[in-house]
Amino acid sequence: MRFLRPVVDGAAWLTLLACASFSRMASADPIRLRGDAVASTQSPDSQSPSGLLILQGSDKVRPNIEAEGLVWAGARPDATGDVLVLAVHLHTSKNYGEMRVGRFVMATGSMFPVQMDGVDGIARTPWGSGVEAFGGVPVVPRFTARPYEWLAGTRLSQMIAAKATLGMTYVERHDDGELARREIGGDLAAVAGKWVDVGARGAYDLTSPGIADARISAATRYNAYRLEVFASDQSPGRLLPATSLFSVLGDFPSQMLGGTLRWAAAPRLDLLAGGAAQDVAGAFGGNGWIRSTLRLDDKGEGRIGLELRRVDVSTSKWSGVRVIGSQPIAKSFRFSTELEVVVPDEPNGRGFIWPWGLMALSWRSHTGWEVAGAVEGDSSP
């Protein structure tokens, strides 16, 4: 979803996004390697070129071991890269235990995602109980050192009658040797009936008593319809680290109440609509959207989509339209495109229309090799 891209100026510039993906997936090969590279170049008066490199590896002889790397490089004059993810994942054949070691994003149960260098281990039992423990050092940009900064936590979970999973999470974080945050939370996922699913999570800050993040949702299905309602409450000041600039600027709690409705209108046509009322720091507003997807064949390999969106809350007020398309060409090629136009209510010298577009072409051989490339353009300062 690109509607929230901060394109705020009428002076246009072009972004070239070059993507390359190579993967070898022939069934006879024991080792599977995949590499993806993304590069972005912009006008000389804007920020430096940037790029993203993604590497993944697995071995059919040892299927219990996987490795993944994600490196961000650019947006500054030197050639130094920041390692976002570099981890080894181990798991048992029946999934009774698994472990991650290295750099990864930690998110479990009610815990807010944290990028860290450390270890995460999970043990499960045949009767549905689970114990997870994790610990490490939060990642900072450019490997900047922060003395005595670490976090640790655990999660206990239990599956009930194969229809519900209940979890409890505890997280503790220290900065410069002092306690910075202590948080406890719970999560629940349940199939309440043949047509009803229920999910809930919540986190409570013990150091600065109050709700940090809470969400509850319920969904029901009937024939070709699916209806979901949800409510959430967030306090950014309790979610962000104390050293974050946003926490210094202030805490703006927000509450949201909304729902989505999906209708399989025809064998190849899906209609989806949603909306929510939102209160941000006392400013009441909301957002709504309608999306349609038409599959051009029975397998859904070709499709056309149209989305209309309206946002009107606090200082963010705009309307947008988004069109997507994907179609196989010949036997091995696929063409896809995505176009968006956003019109702000109050341009304020930032341009009356904010366009964004992307075109991509991919090729895949019968032996499993795959190569893809894309070009992106938009308007911004």
Short mmCIF file of C-alpha atoms in Angstrom, two decimals:
data_model
loop_
_atom_site.label_atom_id
_atom_site.label_comp_id
_atom_site.label_asym_id
_atom_site.label_seq_id
_atom_site.Cartn_x
_atom_site.Cartn_y
_atom_site.Cartn_z
CA MET A 1 0.00 0.00 0.00
CA ARG A 2 1.61 3.23 -1.15
CA PHE A 3 -1.15 5.75 -0.42
CA LEU A 4 0.65 7.09 2.65
CA ARG A 5 3.89 7.80 0.82
CA PRO A 6 4.94 11.35 1.90
CA VAL A 7 5.02 12.96 -1.54
CA VAL A 8 4.67 16.63 -0.71
CA ASP A 9 5.88 18.83 -3.54
CA GLY A 10 4.82 19.75 -7.04
CA ALA A 11 8.41 19.59 -8.29
CA ALA A 12 8.61 16.12 -9.76
CA TRP A 13 11.53 13.73 -9.59
CA LEU A 14 11.91 10.22 -10.88
CA THR A 15 12.85 7.20 -8.83
CA LEU A 16 14.33 4.23 -10.64
CA LEU A 17 13.77 1.00 -8.79
CA ALA A 18 15.82 -1.87 -10.19
CA CYS A 19 14.91 -5.23 -8.74
CA ALA A 20 16.66 -8.49 -9.50
CA SER A 21 15.63 -11.84 -8.08
CA PHE A 22 17.44 -15.08 -8.78
CA SER A 23 16.34 -18.40 -7.33
CA ARG A 24 17.22 -21.99 -8.13
CA MET A 25 14.34 -24.29 -7.22
CA ALA A 26 14.76 -27.43 -9.32
CA SER A 27 13.56 -30.44 -7.36
CA ALA A 28 16.79 -32.36 -7.91
CA ASP A 29 18.97 -29.69 -6.27
CA PRO A 30 19.56 -30.12 -2.51
CA ILE A 31 20.51 -26.46 -1.91
CA ARG A 32 18.13 -23.57 -2.58
CA LEU A 33 19.51 -20.03 -2.75
CA ARG A 34 17.59 -16.84 -3.43
CA GLY A 35 18.87 -13.30 -3.83
CA ASP A 36 16.91 -10.06 -4.26
CA ALA A 37 18.47 -6.64 -4.89
CA VAL A 38 16.66 -3.28 -4.93
CA ALA A 39 18.38 -0.01 -5.91
CA SER A 40 16.91 3.52 -5.87
CA THR A 41 18.48 6.53 -7.61
CA GLN A 42 17.15 10.07 -7.38
CA SER A 43 17.87 13.58 -8.61
CA PRO A 44 21.30 15.07 -7.72
CA ASP A 45 19.83 17.60 -5.27
CA SER A 46 18.09 14.94 -3.19
CA GLN A 47 19.42 12.15 -1.00
CA SER A 48 22.09 9.69 -2.11
CA PRO A 49 21.26 6.42 -3.89
CA SER A 50 20.11 3.59 -1.65
CA GLY A 51 19.64 -0.14 -1.97
CA LEU A 52 18.46 -3.32 -0.32
CA LEU A 53 20.01 -6.80 -0.60
CA ILE A 54 18.09 -9.90 0.51
CA LEU A 55 19.68 -13.37 0.69
CA GLN A 56 17.98 -16.64 1.66
CA GLY A 57 19.31 -20.18 1.79
CA SER A 58 18.03 -23.67 2.63
CA ASP A 59 19.24 -27.24 2.19
CA LYS A 60 16.96 -30.19 1.34
CA VAL A 61 19.49 -32.58 2.87
CA ARG A 62 19.26 -30.62 6.15
CA PRO A 63 15.76 -29.09 6.00
CA ASN A 64 15.91 -28.13 9.67
CA ILE A 65 18.42 -25.35 9.00
CA GLU A 66 17.68 -22.08 7.18
CA ALA A 67 19.54 -18.79 6.88
CA GLU A 68 18.46 -15.30 5.91
CA GLY A 69 20.21 -11.96 5.42
CA LEU A 70 18.86 -8.47 4.74
CA VAL A 71 21.26 -5.55 4.18
CA TRP A 72 20.35 -1.88 3.69
CA ALA A 73 22.94 0.21 1.83
CA GLY A 74 22.76 3.82 0.73
CA ALA A 75 21.14 7.15 1.52
CA ARG A 76 24.59 8.44 2.52
CA PRO A 77 27.84 9.18 0.66
CA ASP A 78 29.93 6.26 1.97
CA ALA A 79 29.56 2.61 1.00
CA THR A 80 28.76 1.30 4.47
CA GLY A 81 25.73 -0.97 4.78
CA ASP A 82 23.49 -1.67 7.75
CA VAL A 83 22.61 -5.30 8.40
CA LEU A 84 18.88 -5.42 9.15
CA VAL A 85 18.55 -9.22 9.40
CA LEU A 86 21.26 -11.89 9.56
CA ALA A 87 20.03 -15.00 11.32
CA VAL A 88 20.10 -18.79 11.34
CA HIS A 89 16.81 -20.59 11.97
CA LEU A 90 16.82 -24.11 13.43
CA HIS A 91 13.71 -26.24 13.94
CA THR A 92 12.81 -29.85 14.61
CA SER A 93 11.09 -32.05 12.04
CA LYS A 94 7.77 -32.10 13.97
CA ASN A 95 8.10 -28.43 14.96
CA TYR A 96 8.30 -29.19 18.68
CA GLY A 97 11.23 -26.82 18.99
CA GLU A 98 12.86 -23.98 17.07
CA MET A 99 15.55 -21.39 17.59
CA ARG A 100 16.76 -18.20 15.90
CA VAL A 101 20.26 -16.87 16.44
CA GLY A 102 21.66 -13.62 15.07
CA ARG A 103 19.97 -10.36 14.09
CA PHE A 104 16.22 -10.44 13.56
CA VAL A 105 12.95 -8.64 14.36
CA MET A 106 11.44 -10.00 17.55
CA ALA A 107 7.63 -9.98 17.70
CA THR A 108 5.63 -12.49 19.69
CA GLY A 109 2.21 -12.45 21.31
CA SER A 110 1.43 -8.94 22.52
CA MET A 111 5.05 -7.71 22.23
CA PHE A 112 5.69 -4.71 20.00
CA PRO A 113 8.29 -5.58 17.28
CA VAL A 114 11.93 -4.91 18.21
CA GLN A 115 15.03 -5.36 16.04
CA MET A 116 17.70 -7.10 18.11
CA ASP A 117 20.93 -9.11 18.15
CA GLY A 118 20.29 -12.17 20.23
CA VAL A 119 18.60 -15.53 20.49
CA ASP A 120 14.98 -16.69 20.49
CA GLY A 121 14.00 -20.23 21.45
CA ILE A 122 10.62 -22.00 21.50
CA ALA A 123 9.69 -25.39 22.96
CA ARG A 124 6.29 -27.01 22.34
CA THR A 125 4.60 -30.11 23.72
CA PRO A 126 2.27 -32.58 21.96
CA TRP A 127 -0.61 -31.42 24.22
CA GLY A 128 -0.38 -27.80 23.04
CA SER A 129 1.73 -26.04 25.67
CA GLY A 130 4.54 -23.74 24.61
CA VAL A 131 7.40 -21.86 26.26
CA GLU A 132 9.37 -19.13 24.48
CA ALA A 133 12.37 -17.25 25.83
CA PHE A 134 14.38 -14.51 24.13
CA GLY A 135 17.09 -12.04 24.95
CA GLY A 136 19.64 -9.80 23.32
CA VAL A 137 20.75 -6.27 22.52
CA PRO A 138 18.50 -3.83 20.61
CA VAL A 139 19.99 -2.75 17.29
CA VAL A 140 21.11 0.86 16.79
CA PRO A 141 22.04 2.53 13.45
CA ARG A 142 25.59 2.17 12.15
CA PHE A 143 26.52 -0.21 15.00
CA THR A 144 26.58 2.67 17.51
CA ALA A 145 27.46 1.40 20.98
CA ARG A 146 25.10 1.87 23.93
CA PRO A 147 26.51 0.54 27.21
CA TYR A 148 24.41 -1.86 29.27
CA GLU A 149 21.44 -1.86 26.90
CA TRP A 150 19.59 -5.16 26.66
CA LEU A 151 16.16 -6.74 26.71
CA ALA A 152 14.80 -10.14 27.69
CA GLY A 153 11.44 -11.76 27.96
CA THR A 154 9.34 -14.88 27.84
CA ARG A 155 5.96 -16.06 26.57
CA LEU A 156 3.83 -18.94 27.83
CA SER A 157 1.09 -20.30 25.59
CA GLN A 158 -1.54 -23.02 25.76
CA MET A 159 -3.82 -24.45 23.09
CA ILE A 160 -7.30 -25.23 24.37
CA ALA A 161 -9.35 -28.00 22.69
CA ALA A 162 -7.63 -27.27 19.37
CA LYS A 163 -9.90 -24.21 19.01
CA ALA A 164 -8.16 -21.49 21.00
CA THR A 165 -4.64 -20.38 21.89
CA LEU A 166 -3.98 -18.28 24.99
CA GLY A 167 -0.65 -16.57 25.63
CA MET A 168 1.02 -14.42 28.29
CA THR A 169 4.12 -12.32 27.58
CA TYR A 170 6.61 -10.54 29.86
CA VAL A 171 9.31 -8.18 28.53
CA GLU A 172 11.95 -6.18 30.36
CA ARG A 173 14.31 -3.63 28.80
CA HIS A 174 17.32 -1.83 30.31
CA ASP A 175 19.13 1.27 29.00
CA ASP A 176 22.49 2.32 30.46
CA GLY A 177 22.03 -0.20 33.21
CA GLU A 178 18.72 1.26 34.35
CA LEU A 179 15.28 -0.22 33.94
CA ALA A 180 13.64 1.50 30.94
CA ARG A 181 10.52 -0.58 30.45
CA ARG A 182 8.72 -3.49 32.03
CA GLU A 183 5.69 -4.75 30.16
CA ILE A 184 3.20 -7.57 30.55
CA GLY A 185 0.62 -8.62 28.01
CA GLY A 186 -1.76 -11.28 26.84
CA ASP A 187 -3.08 -12.58 23.53
CA LEU A 188 -5.96 -14.80 22.47
CA ALA A 189 -6.93 -16.42 19.16
CA ALA A 190 -10.04 -18.58 19.07
CA VAL A 191 -12.53 -20.20 16.74
CA ALA A 192 -15.65 -19.46 18.73
CA GLY A 193 -17.96 -21.29 16.35
CA LYS A 194 -18.26 -22.66 12.87
CA TRP A 195 -18.58 -19.18 11.43
CA VAL A 196 -16.87 -16.98 14.03
CA ASP A 197 -13.20 -16.18 14.75
CA VAL A 198 -12.08 -13.99 17.66
CA GLY A 199 -8.69 -12.44 18.30
CA ALA A 200 -7.37 -10.10 20.99
CA ARG A 201 -4.08 -8.81 22.32
CA GLY A 202 -3.06 -6.25 24.90
CA ALA A 203 0.08 -4.90 26.56
CA TYR A 204 0.29 -2.99 29.84
CA ASP A 205 3.28 -0.81 30.77
CA LEU A 206 4.34 -1.44 34.37
CA THR A 207 6.97 1.32 34.55
CA SER A 208 4.58 4.07 33.42
CA PRO A 209 1.29 2.41 34.32
CA GLY A 210 -1.16 2.38 31.45
CA ILE A 211 -2.23 0.52 28.31
CA ALA A 212 0.50 0.54 25.65
CA ASP A 213 -1.33 -1.33 22.90
CA ALA A 214 -4.65 -3.17 22.76
CA ARG A 215 -6.71 -4.64 19.93
CA ILE A 216 -9.72 -6.91 19.67
CA SER A 217 -11.40 -8.24 16.55
CA ALA A 218 -14.16 -10.65 15.61
CA ALA A 219 -14.95 -12.08 12.18
CA THR A 220 -17.89 -14.06 10.87
CA ARG A 221 -18.45 -15.87 7.58
CA TYR A 222 -21.64 -16.72 5.78
CA ASN A 223 -21.63 -18.15 2.25
CA ALA A 224 -19.84 -15.57 0.07
CA TYR A 225 -19.58 -12.91 2.82
CA ARG A 226 -17.02 -12.24 5.54
CA LEU A 227 -17.53 -9.47 8.10
CA GLU A 228 -14.92 -8.31 10.62
CA VAL A 229 -15.22 -5.66 13.32
CA PHE A 230 -12.29 -4.38 15.37
CA ALA A 231 -11.31 -1.85 18.02
CA SER A 232 -7.85 -0.68 19.09
CA ASP A 233 -6.16 1.64 21.57
CA GLN A 234 -2.52 2.72 21.24
CA SER A 235 -0.21 4.98 23.23
CA PRO A 236 2.93 5.74 21.13
CA GLY A 237 4.77 7.16 24.13
CA ARG A 238 4.60 3.73 25.78
CA LEU A 239 5.51 1.83 22.58
CA LEU A 240 8.54 3.86 21.48
CA PRO A 241 11.91 3.81 23.27
CA ALA A 242 12.62 6.70 25.62
CA THR A 243 15.43 7.83 23.29
CA SER A 244 13.07 8.13 20.29
CA LEU A 245 12.53 11.62 18.89
CA PHE A 246 8.80 10.95 18.67
CA SER A 247 8.57 10.20 22.37
CA VAL A 248 10.31 13.53 23.06
CA LEU A 249 7.78 15.39 20.88
CA GLY A 250 4.89 13.98 22.87
CA ASP A 251 2.48 11.12 23.37
CA PHE A 252 -0.62 11.20 21.16
CA PRO A 253 -2.87 8.25 22.07
CA SER A 254 -5.28 7.06 19.40
CA GLN A 255 -8.41 4.95 19.48
CA MET A 256 -10.00 3.27 16.46
CA LEU A 257 -13.28 1.46 15.84
CA GLY A 258 -14.12 -0.01 12.46
CA GLY A 259 -14.81 -3.00 10.29
CA THR A 260 -14.35 -4.67 6.91
CA LEU A 261 -16.74 -6.56 4.64
CA ARG A 262 -15.68 -8.98 1.91
CA TRP A 263 -18.03 -10.30 -0.74
CA ALA A 264 -17.18 -12.96 -3.32
CA ALA A 265 -19.54 -11.40 -5.85
CA ALA A 266 -18.66 -13.82 -8.65
CA PRO A 267 -16.29 -16.77 -9.16
CA ARG A 268 -13.57 -14.34 -10.31
CA LEU A 269 -14.68 -11.09 -8.64
CA ASP A 270 -14.03 -10.08 -5.01
CA LEU A 271 -15.31 -6.85 -3.45
CA LEU A 272 -13.84 -5.52 -0.21
CA ALA A 273 -14.91 -2.45 1.78
CA GLY A 274 -13.73 -1.10 5.09
CA GLY A 275 -13.75 1.93 7.30
CA ALA A 276 -12.94 3.13 10.78
CA ALA A 277 -13.62 6.04 13.09
CA GLN A 278 -10.47 7.32 14.75
CA ASP A 279 -9.59 9.69 17.57
CA VAL A 280 -6.02 11.03 17.58
CA ALA A 281 -5.12 13.33 20.49
CA GLY A 282 -8.68 14.56 20.69
CA ALA A 283 -9.05 15.12 16.93
CA PHE A 284 -11.91 12.97 15.68
CA GLY A 285 -11.96 11.65 12.11
CA GLY A 286 -11.86 8.48 10.10
CA ASN A 287 -10.92 6.64 6.93
CA GLY A 288 -12.66 4.40 4.45
CA TRP A 289 -11.88 2.42 1.32
CA ILE A 290 -13.44 0.22 -1.36
CA ARG A 291 -11.43 -2.37 -3.32
CA SER A 292 -12.38 -4.68 -6.19
CA THR A 293 -10.28 -7.50 -7.67
CA LEU A 294 -11.14 -9.25 -10.94
CA ARG A 295 -9.22 -12.44 -11.76
CA LEU A 296 -8.71 -12.87 -15.51
CA ASP A 297 -8.39 -16.66 -15.34
CA ASP A 298 -9.43 -19.51 -13.07
CA LYS A 299 -5.99 -19.75 -11.43
CA GLY A 300 -5.82 -16.02 -10.73
CA GLU A 301 -2.49 -15.59 -12.53
CA GLY A 302 -3.86 -12.48 -14.25
CA ARG A 303 -5.86 -9.87 -12.37
CA ILE A 304 -7.06 -6.26 -12.36
CA GLY A 305 -7.77 -4.28 -9.20
CA LEU A 306 -9.27 -0.89 -8.38
CA GLU A 307 -9.23 0.84 -4.99
CA LEU A 308 -10.73 4.13 -3.77
CA ARG A 309 -9.61 5.53 -0.41
CA ARG A 310 -10.51 8.51 1.75
CA VAL A 311 -8.59 9.67 4.86
CA ASP A 312 -9.88 12.49 7.05
CA VAL A 313 -8.32 12.60 10.50
CA SER A 314 -6.33 15.34 12.23
CA THR A 315 -4.03 17.02 9.66
CA SER A 316 -4.13 14.08 7.21
CA LYS A 317 -6.95 14.74 4.74
CA TRP A 318 -6.80 13.33 1.22
CA SER A 319 -8.55 11.18 -1.39
CA GLY A 320 -6.85 8.62 -3.61
CA VAL A 321 -7.38 6.07 -6.35
CA ARG A 322 -5.19 3.02 -7.01
CA VAL A 323 -5.15 0.67 -10.02
CA ILE A 324 -3.19 -2.58 -10.19
CA GLY A 325 -2.80 -5.12 -12.96
CA SER A 326 -0.93 -8.35 -13.60
CA GLN A 327 -0.93 -10.53 -16.70
CA PRO A 328 1.20 -13.48 -17.90
CA ILE A 329 2.88 -12.88 -21.26
CA ALA A 330 3.69 -15.94 -23.36
CA LYS A 331 4.80 -18.90 -21.24
CA SER A 332 7.59 -17.56 -19.05
CA PHE A 333 6.99 -13.80 -18.72
CA ARG A 334 4.68 -11.77 -16.49
CA PHE A 335 3.91 -8.04 -16.67
CA SER A 336 2.49 -6.09 -13.73
CA THR A 337 1.79 -2.44 -13.01
CA GLU A 338 0.49 -0.27 -10.19
CA LEU A 339 -0.67 3.34 -10.49
CA GLU A 340 -1.84 5.75 -7.79
CA VAL A 341 -3.07 9.34 -7.65
CA VAL A 342 -3.62 11.21 -4.36
CA VAL A 343 -5.37 14.60 -4.12
CA PRO A 344 -4.89 16.46 -0.79
CA ASP A 345 -7.63 18.68 0.60
CA GLU A 346 -5.12 21.43 1.38
CA PRO A 347 -2.03 21.35 -0.89
CA ASN A 348 -0.25 24.19 0.99
CA GLY A 349 2.23 24.58 -1.84
CA ARG A 350 3.07 20.87 -1.93
CA GLY A 351 1.38 20.15 -5.24
CA PHE A 352 -2.29 19.60 -6.09
CA ILE A 353 -1.82 15.99 -7.26
CA TRP A 354 0.64 13.39 -5.98
CA PRO A 355 1.15 10.60 -8.55
CA TRP A 356 3.01 7.32 -8.14
CA GLY A 357 3.50 4.44 -10.56
CA LEU A 358 5.41 1.19 -11.02
CA MET A 359 5.91 -1.24 -13.92
CA ALA A 360 7.54 -4.65 -13.56
CA LEU A 361 8.50 -7.55 -15.80
CA SER A 362 9.53 -11.00 -14.60
CA TRP A 363 10.83 -14.15 -16.31
CA ARG A 364 10.91 -17.69 -14.96
CA SER A 365 12.44 -20.70 -16.68
CA HIS A 366 11.20 -24.28 -16.51
CA THR A 367 14.32 -25.18 -14.48
CA GLY A 368 13.41 -22.80 -11.65
CA TRP A 369 15.49 -19.67 -12.38
CA GLU A 370 13.60 -16.41 -11.92
CA VAL A 371 14.59 -12.82 -12.81
CA ALA A 372 12.48 -9.70 -12.23
CA GLY A 373 12.94 -5.97 -12.84
CA ALA A 374 10.84 -2.90 -12.06
CA VAL A 375 10.79 0.85 -12.73
CA GLU A 376 9.10 3.30 -10.34
CA GLY A 377 8.32 7.00 -10.69
CA ASP A 378 6.55 9.55 -8.48
CA SER A 379 6.40 13.20 -7.47
CA SER A 380 8.11 14.55 -4.34
CA PRO A 381 10.39 17.39 -3.17
#
